[in-house]
mmCIF file of C-alpha atoms in Angstrom:
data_model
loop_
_atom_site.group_PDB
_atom_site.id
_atom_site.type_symbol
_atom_site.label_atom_id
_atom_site.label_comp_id
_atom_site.label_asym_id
_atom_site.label_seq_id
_atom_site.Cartn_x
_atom_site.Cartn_y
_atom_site.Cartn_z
ATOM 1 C CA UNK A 96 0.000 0.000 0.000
ATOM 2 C CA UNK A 97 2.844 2.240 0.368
ATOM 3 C CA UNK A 98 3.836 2.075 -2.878
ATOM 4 C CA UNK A 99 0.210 3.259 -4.093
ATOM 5 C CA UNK A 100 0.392 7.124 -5.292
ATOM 6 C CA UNK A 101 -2.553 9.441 -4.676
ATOM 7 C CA UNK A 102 -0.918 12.382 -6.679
ATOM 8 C CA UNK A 103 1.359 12.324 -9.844
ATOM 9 C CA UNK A 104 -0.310 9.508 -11.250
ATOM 10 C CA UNK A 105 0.674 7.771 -14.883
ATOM 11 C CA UNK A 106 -2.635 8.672 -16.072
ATOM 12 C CA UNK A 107 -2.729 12.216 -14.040
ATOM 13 C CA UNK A 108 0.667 12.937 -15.960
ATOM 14 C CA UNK A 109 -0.505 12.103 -19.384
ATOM 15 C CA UNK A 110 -3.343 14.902 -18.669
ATOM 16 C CA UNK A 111 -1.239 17.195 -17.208
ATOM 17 C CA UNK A 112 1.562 17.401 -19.909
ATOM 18 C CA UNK A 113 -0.971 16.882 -22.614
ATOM 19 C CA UNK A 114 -3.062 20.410 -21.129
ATOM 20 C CA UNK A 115 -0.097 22.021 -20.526
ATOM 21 C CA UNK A 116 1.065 21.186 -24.130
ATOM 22 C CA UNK A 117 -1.871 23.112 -25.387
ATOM 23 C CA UNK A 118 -1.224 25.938 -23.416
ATOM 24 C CA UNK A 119 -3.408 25.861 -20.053
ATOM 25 C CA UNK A 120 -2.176 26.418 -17.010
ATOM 26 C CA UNK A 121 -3.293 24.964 -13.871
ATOM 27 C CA UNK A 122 -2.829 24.840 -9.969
ATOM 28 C CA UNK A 123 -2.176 21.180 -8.945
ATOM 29 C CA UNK A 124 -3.893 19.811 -5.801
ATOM 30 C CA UNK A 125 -5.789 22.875 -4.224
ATOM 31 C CA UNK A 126 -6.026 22.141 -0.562
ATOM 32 C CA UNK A 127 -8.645 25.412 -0.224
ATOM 33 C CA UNK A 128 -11.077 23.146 -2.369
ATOM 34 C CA UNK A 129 -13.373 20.177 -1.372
ATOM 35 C CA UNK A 130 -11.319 17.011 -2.729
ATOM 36 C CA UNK A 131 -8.182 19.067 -3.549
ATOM 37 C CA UNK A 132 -8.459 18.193 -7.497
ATOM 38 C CA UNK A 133 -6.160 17.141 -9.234
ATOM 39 C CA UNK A 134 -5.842 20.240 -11.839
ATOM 40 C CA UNK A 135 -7.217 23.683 -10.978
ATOM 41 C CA UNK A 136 -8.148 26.208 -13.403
ATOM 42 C CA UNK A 137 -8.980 29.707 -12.163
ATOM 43 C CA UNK A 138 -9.203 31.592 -15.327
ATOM 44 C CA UNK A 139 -11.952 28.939 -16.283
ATOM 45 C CA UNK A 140 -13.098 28.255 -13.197
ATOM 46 C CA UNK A 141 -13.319 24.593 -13.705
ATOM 47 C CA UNK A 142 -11.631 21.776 -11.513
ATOM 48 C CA UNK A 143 -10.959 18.243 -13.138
ATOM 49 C CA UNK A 144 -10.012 15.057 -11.288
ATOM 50 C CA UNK A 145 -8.272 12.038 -13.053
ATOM 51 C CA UNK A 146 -9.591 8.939 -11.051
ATOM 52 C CA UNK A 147 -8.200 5.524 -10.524
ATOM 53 C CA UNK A 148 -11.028 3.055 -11.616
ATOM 54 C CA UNK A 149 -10.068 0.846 -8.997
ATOM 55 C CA UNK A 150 -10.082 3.303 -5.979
ATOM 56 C CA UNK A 151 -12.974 5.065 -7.092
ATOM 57 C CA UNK A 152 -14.995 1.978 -7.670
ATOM 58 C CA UNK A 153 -15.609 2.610 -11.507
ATOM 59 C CA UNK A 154 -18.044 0.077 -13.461
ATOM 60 C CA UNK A 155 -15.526 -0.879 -15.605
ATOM 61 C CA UNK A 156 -13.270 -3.613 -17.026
ATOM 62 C CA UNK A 157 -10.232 -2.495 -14.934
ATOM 63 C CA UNK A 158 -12.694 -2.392 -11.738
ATOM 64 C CA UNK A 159 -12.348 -6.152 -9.848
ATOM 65 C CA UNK A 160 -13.660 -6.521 -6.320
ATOM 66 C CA UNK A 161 -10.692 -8.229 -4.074
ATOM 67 C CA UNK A 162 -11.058 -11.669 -3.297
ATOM 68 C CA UNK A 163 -9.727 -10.949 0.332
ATOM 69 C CA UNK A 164 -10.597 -8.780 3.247
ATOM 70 C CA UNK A 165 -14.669 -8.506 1.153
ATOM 71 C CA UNK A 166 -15.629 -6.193 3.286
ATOM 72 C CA UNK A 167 -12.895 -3.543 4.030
ATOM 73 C CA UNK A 168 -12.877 -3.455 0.573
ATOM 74 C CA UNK A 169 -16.965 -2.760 -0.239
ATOM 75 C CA UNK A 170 -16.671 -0.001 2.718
ATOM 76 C CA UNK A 171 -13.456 1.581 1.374
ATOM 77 C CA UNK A 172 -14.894 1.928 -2.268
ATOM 78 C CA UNK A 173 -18.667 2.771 -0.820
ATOM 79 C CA UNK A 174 -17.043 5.837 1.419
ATOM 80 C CA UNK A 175 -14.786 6.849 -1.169
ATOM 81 C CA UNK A 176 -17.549 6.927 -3.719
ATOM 82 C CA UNK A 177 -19.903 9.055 -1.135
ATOM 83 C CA UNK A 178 -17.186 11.300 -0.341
ATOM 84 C CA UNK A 179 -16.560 11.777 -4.529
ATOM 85 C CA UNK A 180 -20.245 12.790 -4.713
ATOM 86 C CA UNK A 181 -20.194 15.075 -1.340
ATOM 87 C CA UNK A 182 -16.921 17.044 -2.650
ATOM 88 C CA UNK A 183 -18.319 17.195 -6.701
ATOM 89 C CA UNK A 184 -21.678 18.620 -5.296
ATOM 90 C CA UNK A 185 -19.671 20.770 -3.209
ATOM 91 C CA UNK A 186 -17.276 22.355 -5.678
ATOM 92 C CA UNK A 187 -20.051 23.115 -7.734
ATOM 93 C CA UNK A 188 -22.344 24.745 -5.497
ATOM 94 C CA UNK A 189 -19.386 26.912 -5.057
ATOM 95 C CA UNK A 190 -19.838 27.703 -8.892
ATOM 96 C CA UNK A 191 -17.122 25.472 -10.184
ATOM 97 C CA UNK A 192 -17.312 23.376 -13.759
ATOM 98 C CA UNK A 193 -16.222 19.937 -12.369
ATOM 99 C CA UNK A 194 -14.677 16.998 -15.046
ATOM 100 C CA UNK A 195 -13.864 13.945 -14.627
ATOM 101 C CA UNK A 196 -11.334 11.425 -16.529
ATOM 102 C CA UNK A 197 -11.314 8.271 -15.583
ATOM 103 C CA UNK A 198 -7.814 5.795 -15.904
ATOM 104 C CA UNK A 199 -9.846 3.491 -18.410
ATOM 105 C CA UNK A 200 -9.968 6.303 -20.972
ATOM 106 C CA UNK A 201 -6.226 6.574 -20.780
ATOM 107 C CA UNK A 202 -5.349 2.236 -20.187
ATOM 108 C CA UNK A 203 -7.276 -0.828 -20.954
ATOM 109 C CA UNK A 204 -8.759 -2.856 -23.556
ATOM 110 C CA UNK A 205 -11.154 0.468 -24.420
ATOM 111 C CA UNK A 206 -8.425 3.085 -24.097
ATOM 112 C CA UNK A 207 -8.859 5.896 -26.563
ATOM 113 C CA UNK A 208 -6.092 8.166 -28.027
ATOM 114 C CA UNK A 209 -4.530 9.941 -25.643
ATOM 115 C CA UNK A 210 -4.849 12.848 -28.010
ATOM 116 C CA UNK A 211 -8.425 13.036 -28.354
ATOM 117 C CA UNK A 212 -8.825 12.492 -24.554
ATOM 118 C CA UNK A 213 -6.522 16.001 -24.232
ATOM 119 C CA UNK A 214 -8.351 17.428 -27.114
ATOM 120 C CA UNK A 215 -11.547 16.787 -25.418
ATOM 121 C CA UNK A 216 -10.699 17.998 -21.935
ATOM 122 C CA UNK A 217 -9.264 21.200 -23.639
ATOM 123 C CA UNK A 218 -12.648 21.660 -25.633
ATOM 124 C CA UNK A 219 -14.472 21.578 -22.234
ATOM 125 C CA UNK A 220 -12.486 23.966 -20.671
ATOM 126 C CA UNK A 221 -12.594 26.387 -23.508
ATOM 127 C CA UNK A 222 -16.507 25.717 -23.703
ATOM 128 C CA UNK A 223 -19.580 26.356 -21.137
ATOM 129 C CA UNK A 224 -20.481 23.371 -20.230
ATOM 130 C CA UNK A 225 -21.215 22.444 -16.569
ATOM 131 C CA UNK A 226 -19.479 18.904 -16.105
ATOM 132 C CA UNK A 227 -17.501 16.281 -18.451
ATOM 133 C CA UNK A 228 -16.906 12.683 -17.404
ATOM 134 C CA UNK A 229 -14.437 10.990 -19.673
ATOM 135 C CA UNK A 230 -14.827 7.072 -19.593
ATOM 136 C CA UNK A 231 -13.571 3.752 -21.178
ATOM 137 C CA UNK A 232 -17.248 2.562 -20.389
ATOM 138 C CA UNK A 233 -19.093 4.950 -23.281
ATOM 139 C CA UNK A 234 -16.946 3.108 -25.953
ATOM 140 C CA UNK A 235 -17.405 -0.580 -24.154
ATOM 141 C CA UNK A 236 -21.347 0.517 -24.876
ATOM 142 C CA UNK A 237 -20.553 1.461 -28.254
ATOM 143 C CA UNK A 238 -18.902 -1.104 -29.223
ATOM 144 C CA UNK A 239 -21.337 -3.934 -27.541
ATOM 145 C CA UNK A 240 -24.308 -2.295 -29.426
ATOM 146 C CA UNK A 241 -22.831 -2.734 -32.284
ATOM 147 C CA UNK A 242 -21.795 -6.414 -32.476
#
């Protein structure tokens, strides 16, 4: 467990250097906001978290429920999906845009180009929209619906 990283992630890293590519700039880890999020933006007051599928207890293909210790596990994932919710409702009460990329847009069998993932995180930023959620599961969907 020690060797588990909440900050600097592989799939945090791609979105930071990818953003910061394109010319945004960002506070990292704001401890004056709910959650401290991963990448603040002030000038478009918009906040964006890159989650772990595992540790935030994503339906997806990378999400397995342990075998061992059954229920630590279901309370640790329940409490850290309550406390996602609390902290997302919270920011934007507060009048923030809050996104949300998940690691099985950046890794997996549904990955999608790390590109377009930038590209679309930099389009929501730029745009009005309210909240973006950027998921492996969308194209899973796709994909079964069209076998």
């Amino acid at each position: 467990m020690a060797a588990i990283r909440s900050s600097d992630t592989k799939p945090e890293m791609i979105v930071r250097r990818g953003l910061h590519r394109l010319g945004f700039r960002y506070r990292l880890h704001e401890k004056c906001l709910p959650g401290k999020p991963d990448l603040v933006f002030p000038k478009h007051r918009a906040v964006l978290f890159v989650h772990g599928c595992f540790w935030h207890g994503h339906n997806c293909h990378l999400f397995k429920w342990p075998r061992t210790r059954e229920e630590f596990w279901k309370k640790k994932i329940r409490e850290n999906r309550q406390r996602d919710a609390i902290r997302t409702e919270a920011l934007r009460s507060a009048g923030w845009r809050v996104g949300i990329v998940w690691e099985c847009v950046l890794r997996g069998k549904y990955k999608l180009n790390e590109r377009s993932v930038i590209e679309t995180v930099a389009q929501w930023l730029g745009g009005g929209q309210t909240s973006l959620e950027l998921s492996g599961l969308h194209l899973q969907e796709i994909e079964g619906s069209e076998v």
